[in-house]
Short mmCIF file of C-alpha atoms and ligand atoms in Angstrom, two decimals:
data_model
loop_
_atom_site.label_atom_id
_atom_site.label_comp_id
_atom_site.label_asym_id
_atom_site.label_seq_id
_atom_site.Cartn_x
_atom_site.Cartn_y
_atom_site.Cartn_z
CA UNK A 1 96.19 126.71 72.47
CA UNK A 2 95.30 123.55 73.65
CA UNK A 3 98.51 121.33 75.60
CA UNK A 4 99.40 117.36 75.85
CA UNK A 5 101.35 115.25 76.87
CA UNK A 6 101.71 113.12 74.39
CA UNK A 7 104.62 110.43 75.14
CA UNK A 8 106.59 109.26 78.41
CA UNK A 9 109.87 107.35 78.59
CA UNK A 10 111.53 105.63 81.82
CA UNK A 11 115.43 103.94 82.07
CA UNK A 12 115.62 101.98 84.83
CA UNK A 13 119.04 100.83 86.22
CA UNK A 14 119.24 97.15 85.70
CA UNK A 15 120.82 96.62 89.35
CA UNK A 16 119.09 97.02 92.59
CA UNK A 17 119.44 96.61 96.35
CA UNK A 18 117.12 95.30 98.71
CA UNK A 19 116.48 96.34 102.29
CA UNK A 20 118.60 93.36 103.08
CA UNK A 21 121.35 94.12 101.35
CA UNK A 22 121.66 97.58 102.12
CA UNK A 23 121.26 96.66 106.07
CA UNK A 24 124.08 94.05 106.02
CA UNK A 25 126.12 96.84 104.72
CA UNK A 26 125.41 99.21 106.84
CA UNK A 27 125.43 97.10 109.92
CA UNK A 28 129.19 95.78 108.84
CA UNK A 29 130.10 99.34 108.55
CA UNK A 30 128.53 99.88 111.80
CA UNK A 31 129.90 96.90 113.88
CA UNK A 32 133.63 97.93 112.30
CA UNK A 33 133.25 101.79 113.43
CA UNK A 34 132.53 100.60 117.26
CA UNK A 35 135.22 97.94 117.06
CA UNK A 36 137.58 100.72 115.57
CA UNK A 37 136.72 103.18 118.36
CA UNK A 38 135.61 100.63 121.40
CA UNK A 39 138.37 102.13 123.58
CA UNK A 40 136.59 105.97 122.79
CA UNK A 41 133.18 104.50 123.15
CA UNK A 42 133.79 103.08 126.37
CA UNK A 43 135.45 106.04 127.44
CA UNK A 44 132.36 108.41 126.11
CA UNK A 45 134.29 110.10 123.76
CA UNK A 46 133.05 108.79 121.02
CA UNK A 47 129.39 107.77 120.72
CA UNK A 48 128.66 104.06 119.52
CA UNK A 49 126.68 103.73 116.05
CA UNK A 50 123.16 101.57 116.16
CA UNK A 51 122.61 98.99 113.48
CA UNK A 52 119.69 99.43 111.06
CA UNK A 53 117.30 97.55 109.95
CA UNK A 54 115.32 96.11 107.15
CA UNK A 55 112.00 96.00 109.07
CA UNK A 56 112.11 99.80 109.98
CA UNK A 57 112.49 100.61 106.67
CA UNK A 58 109.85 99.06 105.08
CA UNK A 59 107.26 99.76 108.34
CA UNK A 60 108.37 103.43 108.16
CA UNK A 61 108.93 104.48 104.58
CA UNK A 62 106.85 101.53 102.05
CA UNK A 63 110.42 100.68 100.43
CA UNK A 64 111.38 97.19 99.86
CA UNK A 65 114.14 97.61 97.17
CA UNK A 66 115.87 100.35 94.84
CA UNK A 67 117.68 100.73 91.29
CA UNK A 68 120.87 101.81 91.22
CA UNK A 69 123.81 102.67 88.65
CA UNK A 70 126.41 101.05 91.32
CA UNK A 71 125.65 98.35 93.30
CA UNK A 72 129.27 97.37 94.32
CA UNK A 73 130.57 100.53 95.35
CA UNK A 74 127.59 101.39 97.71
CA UNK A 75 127.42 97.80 99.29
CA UNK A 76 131.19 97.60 100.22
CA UNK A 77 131.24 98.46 103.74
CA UNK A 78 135.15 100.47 103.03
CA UNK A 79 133.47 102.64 100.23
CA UNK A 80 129.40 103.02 100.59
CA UNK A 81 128.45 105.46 97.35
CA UNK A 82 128.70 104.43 93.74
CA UNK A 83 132.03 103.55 91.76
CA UNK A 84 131.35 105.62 88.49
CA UNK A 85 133.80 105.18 85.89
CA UNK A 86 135.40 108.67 85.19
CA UNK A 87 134.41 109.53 81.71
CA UNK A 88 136.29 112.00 78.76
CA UNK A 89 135.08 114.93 77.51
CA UNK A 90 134.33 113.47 74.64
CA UNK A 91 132.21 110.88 75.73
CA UNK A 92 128.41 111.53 76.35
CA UNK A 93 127.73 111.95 80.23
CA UNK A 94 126.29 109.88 82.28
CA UNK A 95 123.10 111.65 83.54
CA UNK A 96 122.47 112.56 79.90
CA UNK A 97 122.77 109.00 78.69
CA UNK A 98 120.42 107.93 81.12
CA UNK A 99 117.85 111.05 80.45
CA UNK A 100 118.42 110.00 76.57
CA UNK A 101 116.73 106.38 77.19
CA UNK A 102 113.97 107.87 78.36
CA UNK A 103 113.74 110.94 75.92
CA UNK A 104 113.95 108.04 73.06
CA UNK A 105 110.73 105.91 74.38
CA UNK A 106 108.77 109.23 74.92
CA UNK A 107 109.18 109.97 71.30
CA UNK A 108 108.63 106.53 70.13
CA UNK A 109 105.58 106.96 72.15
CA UNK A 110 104.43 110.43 70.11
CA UNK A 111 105.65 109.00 66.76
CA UNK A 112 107.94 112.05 66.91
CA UNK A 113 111.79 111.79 65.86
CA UNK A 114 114.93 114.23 67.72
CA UNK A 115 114.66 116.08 64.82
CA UNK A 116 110.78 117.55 65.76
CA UNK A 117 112.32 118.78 68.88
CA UNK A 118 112.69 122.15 69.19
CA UNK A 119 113.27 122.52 73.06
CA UNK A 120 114.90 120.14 75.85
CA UNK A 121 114.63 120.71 79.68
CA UNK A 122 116.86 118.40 82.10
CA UNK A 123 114.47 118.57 85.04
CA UNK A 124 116.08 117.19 88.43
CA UNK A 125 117.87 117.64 91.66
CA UNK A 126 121.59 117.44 90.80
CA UNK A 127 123.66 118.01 88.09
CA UNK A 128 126.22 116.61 86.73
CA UNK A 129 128.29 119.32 86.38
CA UNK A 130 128.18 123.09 86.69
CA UNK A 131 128.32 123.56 82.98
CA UNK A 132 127.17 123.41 79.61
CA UNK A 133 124.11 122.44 80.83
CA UNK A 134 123.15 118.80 80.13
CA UNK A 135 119.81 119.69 78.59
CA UNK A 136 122.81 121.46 75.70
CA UNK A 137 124.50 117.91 75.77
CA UNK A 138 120.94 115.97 75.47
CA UNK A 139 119.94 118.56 72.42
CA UNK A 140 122.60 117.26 70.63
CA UNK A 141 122.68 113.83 71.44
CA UNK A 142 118.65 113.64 70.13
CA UNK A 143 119.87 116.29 66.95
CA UNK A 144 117.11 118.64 68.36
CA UNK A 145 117.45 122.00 67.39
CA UNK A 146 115.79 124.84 69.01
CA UNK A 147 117.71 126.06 72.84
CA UNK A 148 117.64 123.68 76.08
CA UNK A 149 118.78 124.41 79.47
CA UNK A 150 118.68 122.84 83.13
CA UNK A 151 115.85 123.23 85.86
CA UNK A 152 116.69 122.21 89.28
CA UNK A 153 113.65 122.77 91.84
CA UNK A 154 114.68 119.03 93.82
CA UNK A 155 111.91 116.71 93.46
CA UNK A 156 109.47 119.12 92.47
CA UNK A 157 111.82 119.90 89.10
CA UNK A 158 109.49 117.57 86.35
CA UNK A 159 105.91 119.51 87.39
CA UNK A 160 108.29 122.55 86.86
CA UNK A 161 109.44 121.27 83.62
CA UNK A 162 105.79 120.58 82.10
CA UNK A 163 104.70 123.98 83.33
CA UNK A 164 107.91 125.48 81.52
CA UNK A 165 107.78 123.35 78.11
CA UNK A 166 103.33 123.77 77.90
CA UNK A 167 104.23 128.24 78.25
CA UNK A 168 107.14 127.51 75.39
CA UNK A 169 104.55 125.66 73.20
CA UNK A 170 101.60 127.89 74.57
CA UNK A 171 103.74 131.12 73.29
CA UNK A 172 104.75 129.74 70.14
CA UNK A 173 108.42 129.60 71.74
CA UNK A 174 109.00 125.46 70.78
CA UNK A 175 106.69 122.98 68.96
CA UNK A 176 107.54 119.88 70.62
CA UNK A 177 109.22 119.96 73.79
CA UNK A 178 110.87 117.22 75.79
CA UNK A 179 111.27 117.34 79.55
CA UNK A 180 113.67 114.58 81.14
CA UNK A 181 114.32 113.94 84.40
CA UNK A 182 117.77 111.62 85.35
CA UNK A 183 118.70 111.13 88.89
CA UNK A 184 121.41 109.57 90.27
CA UNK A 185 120.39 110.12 93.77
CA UNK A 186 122.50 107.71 95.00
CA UNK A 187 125.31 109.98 94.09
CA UNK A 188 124.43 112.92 97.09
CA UNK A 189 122.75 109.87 99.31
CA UNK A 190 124.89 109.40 102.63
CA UNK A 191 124.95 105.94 103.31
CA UNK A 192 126.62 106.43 106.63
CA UNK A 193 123.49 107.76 107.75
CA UNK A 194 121.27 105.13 109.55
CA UNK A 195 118.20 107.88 109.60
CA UNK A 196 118.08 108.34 105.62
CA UNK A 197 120.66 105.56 103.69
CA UNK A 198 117.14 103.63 102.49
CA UNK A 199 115.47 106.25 101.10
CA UNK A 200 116.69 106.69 97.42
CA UNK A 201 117.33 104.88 94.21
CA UNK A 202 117.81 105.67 90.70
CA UNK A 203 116.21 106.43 87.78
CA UNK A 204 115.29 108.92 84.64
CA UNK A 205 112.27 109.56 82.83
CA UNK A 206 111.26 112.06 80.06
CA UNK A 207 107.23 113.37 78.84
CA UNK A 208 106.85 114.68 75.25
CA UNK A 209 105.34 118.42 75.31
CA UNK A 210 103.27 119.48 71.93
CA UNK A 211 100.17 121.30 70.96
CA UNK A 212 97.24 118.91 71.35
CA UNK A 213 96.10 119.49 67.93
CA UNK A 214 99.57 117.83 66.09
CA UNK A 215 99.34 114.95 68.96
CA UNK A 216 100.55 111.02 66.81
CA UNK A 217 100.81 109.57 69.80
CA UNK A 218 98.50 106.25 71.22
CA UNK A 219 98.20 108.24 74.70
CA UNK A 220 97.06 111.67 74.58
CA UNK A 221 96.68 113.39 77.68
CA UNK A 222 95.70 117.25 77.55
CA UNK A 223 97.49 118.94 80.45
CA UNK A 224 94.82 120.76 81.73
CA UNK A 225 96.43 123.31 83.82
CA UNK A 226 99.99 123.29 86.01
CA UNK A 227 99.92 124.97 89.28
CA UNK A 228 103.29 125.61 91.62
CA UNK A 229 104.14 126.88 94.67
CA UNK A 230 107.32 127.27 96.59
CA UNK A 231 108.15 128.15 100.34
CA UNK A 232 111.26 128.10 102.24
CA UNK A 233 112.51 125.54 104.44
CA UNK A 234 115.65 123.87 105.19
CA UNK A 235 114.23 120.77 106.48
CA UNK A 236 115.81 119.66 103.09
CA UNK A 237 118.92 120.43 102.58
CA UNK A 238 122.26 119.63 100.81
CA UNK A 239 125.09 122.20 101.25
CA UNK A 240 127.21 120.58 98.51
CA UNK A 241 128.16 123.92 95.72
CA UNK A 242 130.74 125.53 94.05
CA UNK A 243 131.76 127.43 96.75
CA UNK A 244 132.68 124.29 99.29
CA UNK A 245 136.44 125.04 97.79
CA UNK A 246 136.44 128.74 98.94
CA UNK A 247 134.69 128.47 102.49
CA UNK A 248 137.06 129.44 105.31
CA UNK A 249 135.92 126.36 107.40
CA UNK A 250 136.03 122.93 105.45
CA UNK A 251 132.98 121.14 105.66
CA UNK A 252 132.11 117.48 105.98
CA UNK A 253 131.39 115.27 103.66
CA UNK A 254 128.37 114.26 105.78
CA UNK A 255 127.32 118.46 105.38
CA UNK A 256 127.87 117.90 101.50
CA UNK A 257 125.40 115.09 100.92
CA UNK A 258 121.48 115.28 101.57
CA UNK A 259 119.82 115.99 104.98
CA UNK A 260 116.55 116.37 105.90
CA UNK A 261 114.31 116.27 109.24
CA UNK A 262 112.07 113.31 108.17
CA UNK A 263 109.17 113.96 109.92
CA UNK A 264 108.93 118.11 109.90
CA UNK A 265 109.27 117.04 105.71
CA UNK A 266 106.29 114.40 106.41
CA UNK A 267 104.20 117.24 108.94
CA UNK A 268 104.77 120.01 106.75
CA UNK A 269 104.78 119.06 103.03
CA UNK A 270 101.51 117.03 103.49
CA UNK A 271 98.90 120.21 103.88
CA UNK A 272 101.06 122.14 101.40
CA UNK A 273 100.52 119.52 98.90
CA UNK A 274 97.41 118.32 99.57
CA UNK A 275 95.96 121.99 99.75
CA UNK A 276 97.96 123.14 96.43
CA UNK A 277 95.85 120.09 94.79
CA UNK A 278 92.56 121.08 96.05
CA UNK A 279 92.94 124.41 95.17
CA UNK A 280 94.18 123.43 91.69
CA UNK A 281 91.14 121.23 91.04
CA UNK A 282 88.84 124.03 92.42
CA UNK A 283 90.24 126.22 90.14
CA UNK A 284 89.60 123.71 87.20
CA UNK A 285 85.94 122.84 88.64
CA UNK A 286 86.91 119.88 88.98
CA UNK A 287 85.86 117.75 92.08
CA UNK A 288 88.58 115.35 93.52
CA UNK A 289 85.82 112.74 93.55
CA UNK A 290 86.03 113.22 89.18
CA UNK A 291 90.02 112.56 89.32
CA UNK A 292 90.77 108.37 88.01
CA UNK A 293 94.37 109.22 89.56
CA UNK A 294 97.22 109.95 91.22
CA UNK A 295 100.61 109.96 90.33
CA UNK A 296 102.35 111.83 93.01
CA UNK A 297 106.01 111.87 94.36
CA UNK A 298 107.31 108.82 95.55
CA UNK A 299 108.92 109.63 98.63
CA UNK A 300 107.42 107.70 101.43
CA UNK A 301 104.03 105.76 101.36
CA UNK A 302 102.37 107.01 103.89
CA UNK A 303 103.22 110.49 102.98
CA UNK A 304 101.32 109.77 99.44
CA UNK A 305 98.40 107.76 101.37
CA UNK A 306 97.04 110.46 103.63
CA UNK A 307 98.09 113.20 100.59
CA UNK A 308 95.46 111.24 98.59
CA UNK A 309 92.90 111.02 101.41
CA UNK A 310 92.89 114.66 102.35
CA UNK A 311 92.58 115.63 99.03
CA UNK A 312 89.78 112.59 98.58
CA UNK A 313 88.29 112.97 101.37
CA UNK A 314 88.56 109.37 102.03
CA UNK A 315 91.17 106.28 101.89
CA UNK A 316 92.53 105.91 98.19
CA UNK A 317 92.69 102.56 96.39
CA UNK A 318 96.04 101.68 95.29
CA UNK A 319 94.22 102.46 91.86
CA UNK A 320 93.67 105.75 92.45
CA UNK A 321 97.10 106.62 94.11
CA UNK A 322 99.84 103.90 92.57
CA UNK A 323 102.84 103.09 94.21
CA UNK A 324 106.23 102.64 93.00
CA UNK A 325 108.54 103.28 95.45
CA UNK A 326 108.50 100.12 96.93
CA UNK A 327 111.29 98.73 94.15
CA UNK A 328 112.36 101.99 93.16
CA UNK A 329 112.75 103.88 96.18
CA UNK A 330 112.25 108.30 96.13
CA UNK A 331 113.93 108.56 92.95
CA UNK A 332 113.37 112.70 93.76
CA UNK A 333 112.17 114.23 90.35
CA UNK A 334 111.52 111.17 88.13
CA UNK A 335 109.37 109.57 90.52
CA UNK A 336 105.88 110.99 89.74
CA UNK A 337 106.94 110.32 86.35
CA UNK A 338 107.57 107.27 86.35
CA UNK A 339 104.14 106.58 88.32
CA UNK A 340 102.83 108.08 85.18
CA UNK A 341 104.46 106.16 82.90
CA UNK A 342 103.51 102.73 84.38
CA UNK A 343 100.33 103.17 85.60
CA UNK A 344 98.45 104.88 82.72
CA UNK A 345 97.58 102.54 80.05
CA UNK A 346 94.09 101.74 81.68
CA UNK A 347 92.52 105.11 81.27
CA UNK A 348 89.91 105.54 79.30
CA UNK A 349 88.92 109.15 76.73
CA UNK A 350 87.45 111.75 79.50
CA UNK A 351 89.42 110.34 82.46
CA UNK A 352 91.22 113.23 84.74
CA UNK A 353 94.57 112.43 86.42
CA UNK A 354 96.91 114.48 88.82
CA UNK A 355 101.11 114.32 88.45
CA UNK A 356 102.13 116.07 91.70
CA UNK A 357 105.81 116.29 92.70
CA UNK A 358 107.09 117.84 95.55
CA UNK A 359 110.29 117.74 98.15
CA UNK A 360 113.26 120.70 98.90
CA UNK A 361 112.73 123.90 98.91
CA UNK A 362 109.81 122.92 99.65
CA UNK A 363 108.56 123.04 96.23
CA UNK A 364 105.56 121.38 95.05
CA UNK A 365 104.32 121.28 91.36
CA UNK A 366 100.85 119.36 90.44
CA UNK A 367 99.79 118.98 86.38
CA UNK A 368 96.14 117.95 85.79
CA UNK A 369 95.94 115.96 82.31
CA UNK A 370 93.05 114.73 80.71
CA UNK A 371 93.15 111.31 78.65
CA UNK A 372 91.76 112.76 74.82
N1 COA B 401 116.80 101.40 111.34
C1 COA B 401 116.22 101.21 112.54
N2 COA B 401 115.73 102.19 113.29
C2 COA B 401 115.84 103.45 112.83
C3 COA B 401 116.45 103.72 111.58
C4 COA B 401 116.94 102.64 110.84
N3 COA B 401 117.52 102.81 109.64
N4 COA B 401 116.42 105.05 111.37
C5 COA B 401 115.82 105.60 112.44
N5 COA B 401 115.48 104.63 113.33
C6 COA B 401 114.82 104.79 114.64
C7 COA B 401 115.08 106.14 115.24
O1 COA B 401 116.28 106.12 115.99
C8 COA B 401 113.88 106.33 116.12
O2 COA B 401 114.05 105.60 117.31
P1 COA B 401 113.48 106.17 118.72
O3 COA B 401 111.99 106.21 118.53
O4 COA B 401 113.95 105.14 119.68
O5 COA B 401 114.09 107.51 118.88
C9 COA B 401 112.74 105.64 115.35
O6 COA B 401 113.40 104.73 114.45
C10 COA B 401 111.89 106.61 114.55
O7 COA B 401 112.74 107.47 113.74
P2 COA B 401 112.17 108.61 112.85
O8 COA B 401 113.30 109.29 112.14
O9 COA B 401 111.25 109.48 113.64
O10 COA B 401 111.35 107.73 111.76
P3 COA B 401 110.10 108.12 110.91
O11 COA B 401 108.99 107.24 111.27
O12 COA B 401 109.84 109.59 110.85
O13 COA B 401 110.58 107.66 109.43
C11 COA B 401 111.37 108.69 107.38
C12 COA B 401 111.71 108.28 108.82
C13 COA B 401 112.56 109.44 106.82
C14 COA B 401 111.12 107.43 106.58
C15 COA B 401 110.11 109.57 107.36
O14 COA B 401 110.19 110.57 108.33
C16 COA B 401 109.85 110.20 106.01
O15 COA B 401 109.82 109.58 105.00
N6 COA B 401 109.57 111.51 106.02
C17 COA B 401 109.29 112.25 104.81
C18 COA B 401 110.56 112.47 104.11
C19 COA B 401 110.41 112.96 102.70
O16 COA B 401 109.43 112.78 102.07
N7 COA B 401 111.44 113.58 102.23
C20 COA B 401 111.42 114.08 100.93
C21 COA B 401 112.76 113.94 100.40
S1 COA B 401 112.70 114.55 98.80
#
């Protein structure tokens, strides 16, 4: 059976922070830690914070700015992470509000209703709570029947997600399947941390799964083949889990909140992705020459830029390899998406693209579509 894509959705948080912003705030917090603690400093028992700034992060990652759900909370110097309003049980949550944005303009987009639904996937890095699974929640927020449930493979969770929903419409399993990606990375992001408090934002986006043969939709893309691949590192790493409670040895907050070694990620992920999408376009016959574009994970520019041009063989245009990140920051799972979904409308019956995500684990998923 033939496989498309046949609608995308994206919610976008209306606030955002510049590299500014998020400096000043940062560098207050910074200059009140060594004021606190000037006695310990100068006696070297306690080690004196640097200041960040807005140059480094734009020269070393290609952000400029990033959505978020809380603006407030994560710019007041005293607090730095979202103020999220605690919500009832009985009120729809807040990752699955944002995911249902999204989920609506994909089916908009396929001319297909909740109803058509037969099987959700929430696709991302965190949760937003251990249980029912918010895919359950989304299901019947949309009044989608069939069975949902959660992925979580970090960034790499929405290539996981399209491989999952085209095998559940390949095997007869769903008939139109929606995979939607909300992060609130924001949430697990330590903005205490001068090496990493620039590098995420917020967002959710969804794709509409369904046989190519009942496709409605404007944009048809046949998803030509998925390929994954997964190998251990903890170069990536959050140690937040429902076991922090139980551990014999508290941990820090700092230990429950995203790490990573920035530039083993950069060294290491860049062959395994680049070689994963070689290989994948081998396998299809398809020369990287014959691909219009790439939508790949938005994590750091020149990451993407010398992905592209080892798979190319050359320099990419910003055509070929579109960028987003600079106002939206790695918004982990969503953000090949959401390359996608803005930078598709141009292509023409015939043309090949290539959705690659990729980050902890390290996990790396890559989805060849063709426009129909
Ligand atoms: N402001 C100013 N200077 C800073 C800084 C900040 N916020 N953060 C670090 N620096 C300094 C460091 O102290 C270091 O100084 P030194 O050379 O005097 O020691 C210098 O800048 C370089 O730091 P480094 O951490 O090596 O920067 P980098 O060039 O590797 O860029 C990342 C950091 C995180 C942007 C980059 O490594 C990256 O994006 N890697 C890939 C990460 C990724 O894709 N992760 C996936 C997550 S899903």
């Amino acid at each position: 059976m033939r496989i498309a894509i046949t609608g995308s959705g994206l919610f976008t948080p209306e606030a955002s922070i510049s590299n500014e912003d998020l400096v000043e705030s940062f560098n207050a917090y910074v200059a009140n830690h060594n004021q606190e603690h000037a006695e310990a400093i100068a006696a070297g028992t306690v080690a004196a914070l640097s200041p960040s700034s807005a140059e480094f992060i734009l020269k070393a990652s290609g952000i400029r700015a990033r959505h978020v759900v809380d603006r407030d909370g994560i710019l007041d110097p005293a607090r730095m992470r979202p103020q999220i309003r605690t919500r009832s049980n009985d009120e729809p949550s807040l990752m699955v509000e944002m995911g249902l944005t999204a989920a609506r303009q994909a089916l908009e987009a396929a001319g297909r209703t909740g109803a058509e639904v037969d099987c959700v996937l929430i696709a991302c890095s965190n949760m937003q709570r251990a249980y029912p699974a918010m895919a359950v929640e989304l299901q019947q927020q949309l009044g989608a029947g069939g069975f949902a449930y959660d992925i979580n493979v970090a960034c790499a969770s929405a290539a996981f997600g399209v491989q999952a929903a085209a095998e559940a419409v390949a095997q007869g399993n769903a008939r139109c399947a929606l995979v939607v990606s909300p992060e609130i990375c924001s949430g697990h992001l330590n903005f205490r941390d001068r090496d990493s408090h620039f590098i995420f934002g917020d967002a959710a986006t969804a794709v509409l799964v369904e046989p190519l043969e009942q496709a409605r939709g404007s944009r048809v893309d046949e998803v030509l083949g998925t390929r994954l691949k997964t190998q251990f590192s903890n170069n990536i790493r959050n140690n937040f889990g429902f076991l922090n409670r139980a551990e014999a040895t508290p941990r820090s907050e700092a230990d429950r909140l995203f790490v990573q070694e920035g530039r083993k990620v950069f060294k290491e992920v860049v062959p395994l992705v680049s070689e994963l999408i070689g290989e994948h376009l081998a396998a299809l016959s398809l020369a990287p020459d014959a691909v219009r574009r790439f939508w790949l994970h938005q994590a750091n520019l020149g990451m993407n830029q010398l992905i592209a041009k080892r798979v190319l063989g050359r320099e990419p245009s910003i055509e070929e390899a579109p960028v987003i990140l600079d106002r939206y920051a790695n918004t982990s799972s969503a953000g090949s998406v959401i390359a996608y979904h803005l930078h598709n409308t141009d292509l023409v019956a015939g043309d090949v693209g290539v959705l690659c995500a990729f980050g902890a684990g390290y996990s790396a998923g890559s989805v060849v579509l063709r426009r129909q």
